[in-house]
Amino acid sequence: MRANTSIASTRASAWPELYEAIAKHVRYSLAKELRGLSAHDLFLATALAVRDRLIDGLLETEARYQRADAKRVYYLSLEFLMGRSLVNNLVNLGMADLCEDVLRALGTELEEVRECEPDAALGNGGLGRLAACFLDSLATLGMPGFGYGINYEFGLFKQEIRGGFQHERPDNWFAESSPWLIARPADTCVVPVYGRIDHAQDRRNNYNPMWLDWKVLVGVPHDMPIVGYGGHTVNWLRLYSASTSNEFDMEIFNGGDYLKAVEQKIVSENISKVLYPPDDVPAGRELRLLQEYFFVACAMRDIFRRYRRRHAVIAELPLKIAIQLNDTHPALAVAELMRMLVDEDDVGWEQAWAMTQEILGYTNHTLLPEALERWPAALLEHVLPRHMQIIREVNDRFHRQVARLWPGDSGRWQRMSIIDDNPPAQVRMAHLAIVGSHSVNGVSALHSELVKTRLVPDFYRLWPERFHNLTNGVTQRRWLLKANPALAGLISETIGDGWVTDLEQLRGLEAVAADAVFQQRFVAIKQANKERLAQLIKHSARVCVDPDSLFDVHAKRIHQYKRQLLAVMGIVHEYLCLVEDGRAPLVPRTYIFAGKAAPGYWAAKQIIKLINNVARVINHDPRARGLMTVVFVPDYRVSLAERIIPAADLSEQISMAGTEASGTGNMKFALNGALTIGTLDGANIEMRDELGEQNIFIFGLTAEEIAHLRQNGGCRPRASYERDARVRRVVDAFSSERFCPKEPGLFRWLSELLLDGDEYCHIADFTSYIEAQRRVSQEFTERERWLHKAILNVARMGKFSSDRTIREYAARVWDIRSV
Ligand code: 26Q
């Protein structure tokens, strides 16, 4: 039984209406007969029929917002990891069952049609997926919240594994032809870049800088309708494609500079070509900067245009709009907003600055110093001369403020300045975002504390009221209702379907957590999900896995701080206990890994190779048969996560404490009844607080202990190596040929890294990790106890709905309401 409240499925006319709508699109959009259609044809026709409903909702919603003259929030993000939309939209419209029936009458299965849709992979990982969950929550809550981003022609690369190595293939999703995107050429934006500043004066002899000789970028918006659960609100995500406007070209052609016009065309079209992974080499950097500015400038123009349609007084802008910066990637919005107010609307500097701060909020997503964005001042100067001038002015005024408070404290100013003057001078985007916003938030309680105490303590001393915490969440519509319909059905049958829009209601499951019949049904669903995943693994990784074994899952981006390597060390330890000591594991396990490494991140790519080599050795060892299996599932993406997460027994969340800002996968796994093995990092801490420490396997050093160790000369891995034979055996296995018989020396670097200069303290947490894993195995054998805990996990995840997160942003940062 699927929970749905919409009228669509209950109207008697709904069936023929949907059938006719699909048939109409087959004929008039695809220009085909209703016979002999492929699943892909039916996907397109169905999506277009659904899109028509979305458009009705979109126009109705806009009219409602206008009548209320509602304040709106705009979420600026370089990434929106939307995944597939068909079934998500059907579920939110309450049309999933209906559509299943109609497609069956057309001779196919929804199951087959949904697989034809490519993932919209317009993001790298957590930050992009969070943006997608937020859009779902905003629409479900009936709040006027909209996204702005880039319509990348190529999303995140596709991952193939060959010879154990990651290879990247371009992801050519249908940026130009997606049925979910509505092109809006009438709202095309023209954005100047490059050029120079003429330091002119106006008639009253006031300084009046002119930005001259610029080139242009042209942004064409494409809107993706975002329907909330129940179908009452349809917001939108506006994605810009860079292109050339013929009209504008004409002006240049008329000016006679034919070659320049053609050159510009090439430059402009490259801007929305590809999503950057988080690590890129300096060579590609200028284009990334252009991307960041391009979409900020388009978004700001669009926001101003919308405001002006109904409001005359620019000074009231902060009463009607809020803008959230998803990390520093859109931080140029600070300078762009100032430029528009000061240069284009003649607002005085002081007032413009107050308005800018009132409008903007900034969310930080990382504590890793190397991940903080900095741009060479010379590059910014070259690409955006007027913005660099504004940034300098902002910084000079900020300097005066800091100097008044801490006279003569030049060390403090060096730490706080927006511009780091040590050559080559760089602009610190986080500082720009903090100075230009009224709100700075982290994404979990621990992370927000560390932002204040470690990342930018000087700013916290200056403006303590600006800093706060907004713990992340995930949407239960996609991550339970859609991804795990059987479990969703069981829950709705037991406690009603109110949890779909009020996740705290899951608490009602506590009453049945120990109930034998409920446990039986719960475990049968988990088993079915595991069997389905086993099928998928057989096809994609060519490995047979036993659905009766414990599914131990580590699925996320591959990064050293996330410590996939620690999981591998645990596996190798278990394997060596088996083959060298003759001690078999307590329960058979399948170790499942999935995740992409940034193409330029050598160590992460080596870890993928290591996982695949370890898998090869263990899976081919008859002594391990039926006891241990290791698989790397290629091409982790939203649609694959929807298959993997509902099938997990154990969720690995084992980052070094103090490095994972929040994590959101951790929430999705627990919501689907997996137990977590994790460190006291990010949102794991708050999960433990909610779940109770009996119901989560916590291990390892705390962030504080690690900081303390680091201050006192590091984690001393060599001492552990000398002292502990288990550590020694695992580390030595990496320097031996055991996991690379045909590639001698391949993993020697790992032994060296672990013993010398390991920033992520793998060895320091190793014994604690394998002890926690032993407890996991022990408890998995006590079936009722395990199930009890798994059900309690589901019951107590209410806090981690992105609905709660969005309500907090709405009340504390944006001051917006449901309409
Ligand atoms: C920066 C400059 C140039 C190119 C790329 C980037 C770039 C791109 C993506 C930098 C960072 C990212 C992504 C960061 C990210 O996903 N962070 C995660 O955000 C989640 C949502 O808040 C948290 O749950 C995770 O803990 C955090 O790692």
Coordinates of C-alpha atoms in Angstrom, one line a residue, residues 277-609:
P277 CA 34.9 17.7 -9.3
P278 CA 36.3 19.1 -6.0
D279 CA 40.0 18.7 -6.8
D280 CA 40.7 20.3 -10.1
V281 CA 44.1 21.3 -11.4
P282 CA 44.8 25.0 -11.8
A283 CA 44.7 24.8 -15.6
G284 CA 40.9 24.5 -15.6
R285 CA 40.4 27.0 -12.9
E286 CA 39.5 30.1 -14.9
L287 CA 36.5 28.3 -16.3
R288 CA 35.3 27.3 -12.8
L289 CA 35.5 31.0 -11.7
L290 CA 33.5 32.0 -14.8
Q291 CA 31.0 29.3 -13.9
E292 CA 30.6 30.6 -10.4
Y293 CA 30.2 34.2 -11.6
F294 CA 28.0 33.3 -14.5
F295 CA 25.3 31.6 -12.5
V296 CA 25.4 34.1 -9.6
A297 CA 25.0 37.0 -12.1
C298 CA 22.2 35.3 -13.9
A299 CA 20.4 34.5 -10.7
M300 CA 20.8 38.0 -9.3
R301 CA 19.4 39.6 -12.4
D302 CA 16.5 37.2 -12.4
I303 CA 15.8 37.9 -8.7
F304 CA 15.9 41.6 -9.2
R305 CA 13.7 41.4 -12.3
R306 CA 11.1 39.3 -10.4
Y307 CA 11.2 41.8 -7.5
R308 CA 10.7 44.8 -9.7
R309 CA 7.7 43.3 -11.4
R310 CA 5.6 44.0 -8.3
H311 CA 7.7 46.3 -6.1
A312 CA 8.9 49.9 -6.7
V313 CA 11.1 50.5 -3.7
I314 CA 14.5 48.8 -3.9
A315 CA 15.2 49.5 -0.2
E316 CA 12.5 47.0 0.7
L317 CA 14.2 44.2 -1.1
P318 CA 15.4 42.5 2.2
L319 CA 11.7 42.2 3.3
K320 CA 10.9 40.2 0.2
I321 CA 13.9 38.0 -0.6
A322 CA 16.5 35.9 1.2
I323 CA 19.4 34.3 -0.6
Q324 CA 21.3 31.2 0.8
L325 CA 24.8 30.5 -0.4
N326 CA 25.5 26.7 -0.6
D327 CA 29.1 26.9 0.5
T328 CA 31.4 29.6 -0.9
H329 CA 30.9 28.5 -4.5
P330 CA 28.3 31.4 -5.0
A331 CA 30.1 33.8 -2.7
L332 CA 30.6 36.3 -5.5
A333 CA 27.0 37.1 -4.8
V334 CA 28.3 39.4 -2.1
A335 CA 30.1 41.6 -4.6
E336 CA 27.5 41.2 -7.3
L337 CA 24.7 42.3 -5.0
M338 CA 26.8 45.3 -4.0
R339 CA 27.6 46.2 -7.6
M340 CA 23.9 46.0 -8.6
L341 CA 22.7 48.1 -5.7
V342 CA 25.5 50.7 -5.9
D343 CA 26.2 50.9 -9.6
E344 CA 22.9 50.2 -11.1
D345 CA 20.4 51.3 -8.5
D346 CA 22.3 54.3 -7.0
V347 CA 22.0 53.0 -3.5
G348 CA 24.6 54.5 -1.1
W349 CA 27.4 52.2 0.0
E350 CA 26.3 52.0 3.6
Q351 CA 22.8 51.2 2.8
A352 CA 23.7 48.7 0.1
W353 CA 26.0 46.9 2.5
A354 CA 23.3 46.7 5.2
M355 CA 20.9 45.3 2.6
T356 CA 23.4 42.8 1.3
Q357 CA 24.1 41.4 4.8
E358 CA 20.4 41.2 5.6
I359 CA 19.7 39.3 2.4
L360 CA 22.5 36.8 2.4
G361 CA 23.1 33.7 4.5
Y362 CA 26.1 31.4 4.2
T363 CA 26.3 27.6 4.9
N364 CA 29.7 26.1 5.4
H365 CA 30.2 22.4 4.5
T366 CA 33.8 21.7 5.2
L367 CA 36.5 22.0 7.9
L368 CA 39.4 20.7 5.7
P369 CA 41.7 23.7 5.2
E370 CA 42.7 22.5 1.7
A371 CA 39.0 22.5 0.7
L372 CA 38.5 26.1 1.5
E373 CA 38.1 28.1 -1.7
R374 CA 40.6 30.8 -2.5
W375 CA 41.0 32.6 -5.8
P376 CA 44.2 34.3 -7.0
A377 CA 43.5 38.1 -6.7
A378 CA 45.1 38.6 -10.1
L379 CA 42.7 36.2 -11.8
L380 CA 39.7 37.8 -10.1
E381 CA 41.0 41.2 -11.2
H382 CA 41.4 40.0 -14.8
V383 CA 37.9 38.3 -15.0
L384 CA 35.9 40.7 -12.8
P385 CA 37.7 44.0 -12.4
R386 CA 34.7 45.8 -10.9
H387 CA 34.0 43.0 -8.4
M388 CA 37.6 42.9 -7.3
Q389 CA 37.5 46.7 -6.7
I390 CA 34.3 46.2 -4.6
I391 CA 36.0 43.3 -2.7
R392 CA 38.9 45.6 -1.9
E393 CA 36.6 48.3 -0.7
V394 CA 34.7 45.9 1.5
N395 CA 38.0 44.6 2.9
D396 CA 39.3 48.1 3.6
R397 CA 36.2 49.0 5.6
F398 CA 36.3 45.7 7.4
H399 CA 40.0 46.4 8.2
R400 CA 39.1 49.7 9.9
Q401 CA 36.5 47.9 11.9
V402 CA 38.9 45.2 13.1
A403 CA 41.6 47.8 13.8
R404 CA 39.2 49.8 16.0
L405 CA 38.5 46.7 18.0
W406 CA 42.0 45.3 18.2
P407 CA 44.3 48.2 17.6
G408 CA 47.8 47.2 16.6
D409 CA 46.9 43.5 16.4
S410 CA 48.4 42.9 12.9
G411 CA 48.5 39.1 13.4
R412 CA 44.7 39.1 13.9
W413 CA 44.2 41.2 10.7
Q414 CA 46.4 38.8 8.7
R415 CA 44.2 36.0 9.8
M416 CA 40.9 37.8 9.2
S417 CA 41.5 39.7 6.0
I418 CA 39.4 38.8 3.0
I419 CA 42.6 39.2 0.9
D420 CA 45.6 37.2 1.8
D421 CA 48.4 39.4 0.7
N422 CA 51.2 36.8 0.9
P423 CA 52.2 36.4 -2.8
P424 CA 50.5 35.3 -4.9
A425 CA 47.7 37.3 -3.3
Q426 CA 44.5 35.4 -2.9
V427 CA 40.8 36.1 -2.0
R428 CA 39.5 33.9 0.8
M429 CA 35.9 33.2 -0.3
A430 CA 34.8 32.0 3.1
H431 CA 35.8 35.3 4.7
L432 CA 34.0 37.2 1.9
A433 CA 30.9 35.1 2.6
I434 CA 31.0 35.6 6.4
V435 CA 31.6 39.3 6.2
G436 CA 28.7 39.7 3.7
S437 CA 26.1 37.6 5.5
H438 CA 23.9 38.0 8.6
S439 CA 24.0 34.2 9.2
V440 CA 26.8 31.7 9.1
N441 CA 25.9 28.1 9.8
G442 CA 27.5 24.7 10.0
V443 CA 25.6 21.5 9.2
S444 CA 25.8 19.5 12.4
A445 CA 26.2 20.4 16.1
L446 CA 29.9 19.3 16.2
H447 CA 30.7 20.9 12.9
S448 CA 29.1 24.2 13.9
E449 CA 31.1 24.2 17.1
L450 CA 34.3 23.6 15.2
V451 CA 33.5 26.4 12.7
K452 CA 33.5 28.7 15.7
T453 CA 36.4 27.4 17.6
R454 CA 38.8 26.1 14.9
L455 CA 37.9 27.4 11.5
V456 CA 37.2 31.1 12.0
P457 CA 37.5 31.8 15.8
D458 CA 38.3 35.5 15.2
F459 CA 35.1 36.0 13.3
Y460 CA 33.2 34.2 16.0
R461 CA 34.6 36.6 18.6
L462 CA 33.7 39.6 16.4
W463 CA 30.1 38.5 15.6
P464 CA 29.0 35.6 17.9
E465 CA 25.4 36.3 17.0
R466 CA 26.0 35.4 13.4
F467 CA 27.0 31.8 14.0
H468 CA 24.7 28.9 14.6
N469 CA 23.9 25.3 13.8
L470 CA 21.4 23.9 11.3
T471 CA 21.8 20.1 11.4
N472 CA 21.3 18.5 7.9
G473 CA 18.4 16.2 7.1
V474 CA 17.1 14.1 4.2
T475 CA 13.7 13.9 2.5
Q476 CA 11.8 10.8 3.6
R477 CA 9.8 11.0 0.4
R478 CA 12.7 9.9 -1.8
W479 CA 14.7 8.0 0.8
L480 CA 12.0 5.9 2.3
L481 CA 8.6 6.3 0.5
K482 CA 10.1 6.0 -3.0
A483 CA 13.3 4.0 -2.3
N484 CA 11.8 1.4 0.0
P485 CA 8.1 1.2 -0.9
A486 CA 7.7 -2.2 1.0
L487 CA 9.0 -0.8 4.3
A488 CA 7.0 2.4 3.7
G489 CA 3.9 0.4 3.3
L490 CA 4.5 -1.7 6.4
I491 CA 5.1 1.5 8.4
S492 CA 1.9 3.2 7.1
E493 CA -0.1 0.1 7.8
T494 CA 1.2 0.1 11.4
I495 CA 1.1 3.8 12.4
G496 CA -0.7 5.5 9.5
D497 CA 1.0 7.6 6.8
G498 CA 1.4 10.9 8.7
W499 CA 5.2 10.2 8.8
V500 CA 5.4 11.1 5.1
T501 CA 5.1 14.8 6.1
D502 CA 5.9 14.5 9.8
L503 CA 8.8 12.2 10.3
E504 CA 8.6 12.4 14.1
Q505 CA 5.6 10.2 13.9
L506 CA 7.9 7.3 13.2
R507 CA 8.2 7.3 17.0
G508 CA 5.0 5.2 17.0
L509 CA 7.1 2.3 15.8
E510 CA 8.8 2.0 19.2
A511 CA 5.6 0.2 20.4
V512 CA 6.1 -2.6 17.9
A513 CA 9.9 -2.8 17.9
A514 CA 9.9 -5.9 20.1
D515 CA 6.8 -7.4 18.4
A516 CA 7.6 -10.8 16.9
V517 CA 5.1 -10.4 14.0
F518 CA 6.3 -6.9 13.1
Q519 CA 9.9 -8.0 13.3
Q520 CA 9.1 -10.9 10.9
R521 CA 7.6 -8.6 8.4
F522 CA 10.4 -6.1 8.8
V523 CA 13.1 -8.7 8.2
A524 CA 11.3 -10.2 5.2
I525 CA 11.3 -6.7 3.6
K526 CA 15.0 -6.3 4.3
Q527 CA 15.7 -9.8 2.9
A528 CA 13.8 -9.0 -0.3
N529 CA 15.7 -5.7 -0.7
K530 CA 19.0 -7.7 -0.2
E531 CA 18.0 -10.2 -2.8
R532 CA 17.2 -7.4 -5.3
L533 CA 20.6 -5.8 -4.6
A534 CA 22.3 -9.2 -5.0
Q535 CA 20.8 -9.4 -8.5
L536 CA 22.1 -6.0 -9.4
I537 CA 25.6 -6.8 -8.0
K538 CA 25.7 -9.9 -10.1
H539 CA 25.1 -7.9 -13.3
S540 CA 27.2 -4.8 -12.5
A541 CA 30.1 -6.2 -10.5
R542 CA 29.9 -9.8 -11.7
V543 CA 30.1 -11.2 -8.2
C544 CA 27.6 -13.6 -6.5
V545 CA 26.7 -12.5 -3.0
D546 CA 24.7 -14.3 -0.4
P547 CA 21.6 -12.4 0.7
D548 CA 21.7 -14.3 4.0
S549 CA 25.1 -12.8 4.9
L550 CA 25.4 -9.5 6.8
F551 CA 25.5 -6.6 4.2
D552 CA 28.2 -4.3 5.5
V553 CA 28.0 -1.1 3.3
H554 CA 30.5 1.7 2.7
A555 CA 28.9 4.0 0.1
K556 CA 30.1 7.6 -0.4
R557 CA 32.7 9.6 -2.2
I558 CA 36.2 8.1 -1.9
H559 CA 38.3 10.4 0.2
Q560 CA 41.1 9.7 2.7
Y561 CA 39.3 11.5 5.5
K562 CA 36.2 9.2 5.1
R563 CA 38.6 6.3 5.7
Q564 CA 37.5 3.6 3.3
L565 CA 41.1 2.4 4.0
L566 CA 40.1 1.7 7.7
A567 CA 37.3 -0.5 6.4
V568 CA 39.8 -2.3 4.2
M569 CA 42.2 -2.8 7.1
G570 CA 39.3 -4.3 9.1
I571 CA 38.6 -6.7 6.2
V572 CA 42.2 -7.7 5.8
H573 CA 42.4 -8.3 9.5
E574 CA 39.4 -10.6 9.4
Y575 CA 40.7 -12.4 6.4
L576 CA 44.1 -13.0 8.0
C577 CA 42.5 -14.3 11.2
L578 CA 40.7 -16.8 9.0
V579 CA 43.5 -18.0 6.7
E580 CA 46.5 -17.7 9.1
D581 CA 45.0 -18.3 12.5
G582 CA 42.1 -20.6 11.4
R583 CA 39.6 -18.4 13.2
A584 CA 36.4 -18.1 11.1
P585 CA 34.3 -14.9 11.4
L586 CA 31.3 -15.1 13.6
V587 CA 28.9 -14.3 10.8
P588 CA 29.3 -14.5 7.0
R589 CA 29.6 -10.9 5.6
T590 CA 29.4 -9.2 2.3
Y591 CA 31.4 -6.0 2.3
I592 CA 29.9 -3.6 -0.2
F593 CA 31.8 -0.5 -1.4
A594 CA 30.6 2.1 -3.8
G595 CA 31.8 5.6 -4.6
K596 CA 33.6 7.8 -7.0
A597 CA 37.1 9.3 -6.6
A598 CA 37.8 12.8 -8.1
P599 CA 39.7 12.1 -11.3
G600 CA 42.8 14.0 -10.1
Y601 CA 42.9 12.5 -6.7
W602 CA 45.6 9.9 -7.0
A603 CA 45.4 8.4 -3.4
A604 CA 41.6 8.0 -3.7
K605 CA 41.9 6.2 -7.0
Q606 CA 44.5 3.9 -5.5
I607 CA 42.1 3.0 -2.7
I608 CA 39.6 1.9 -5.3
K609 CA 42.2 -0.3 -6.8

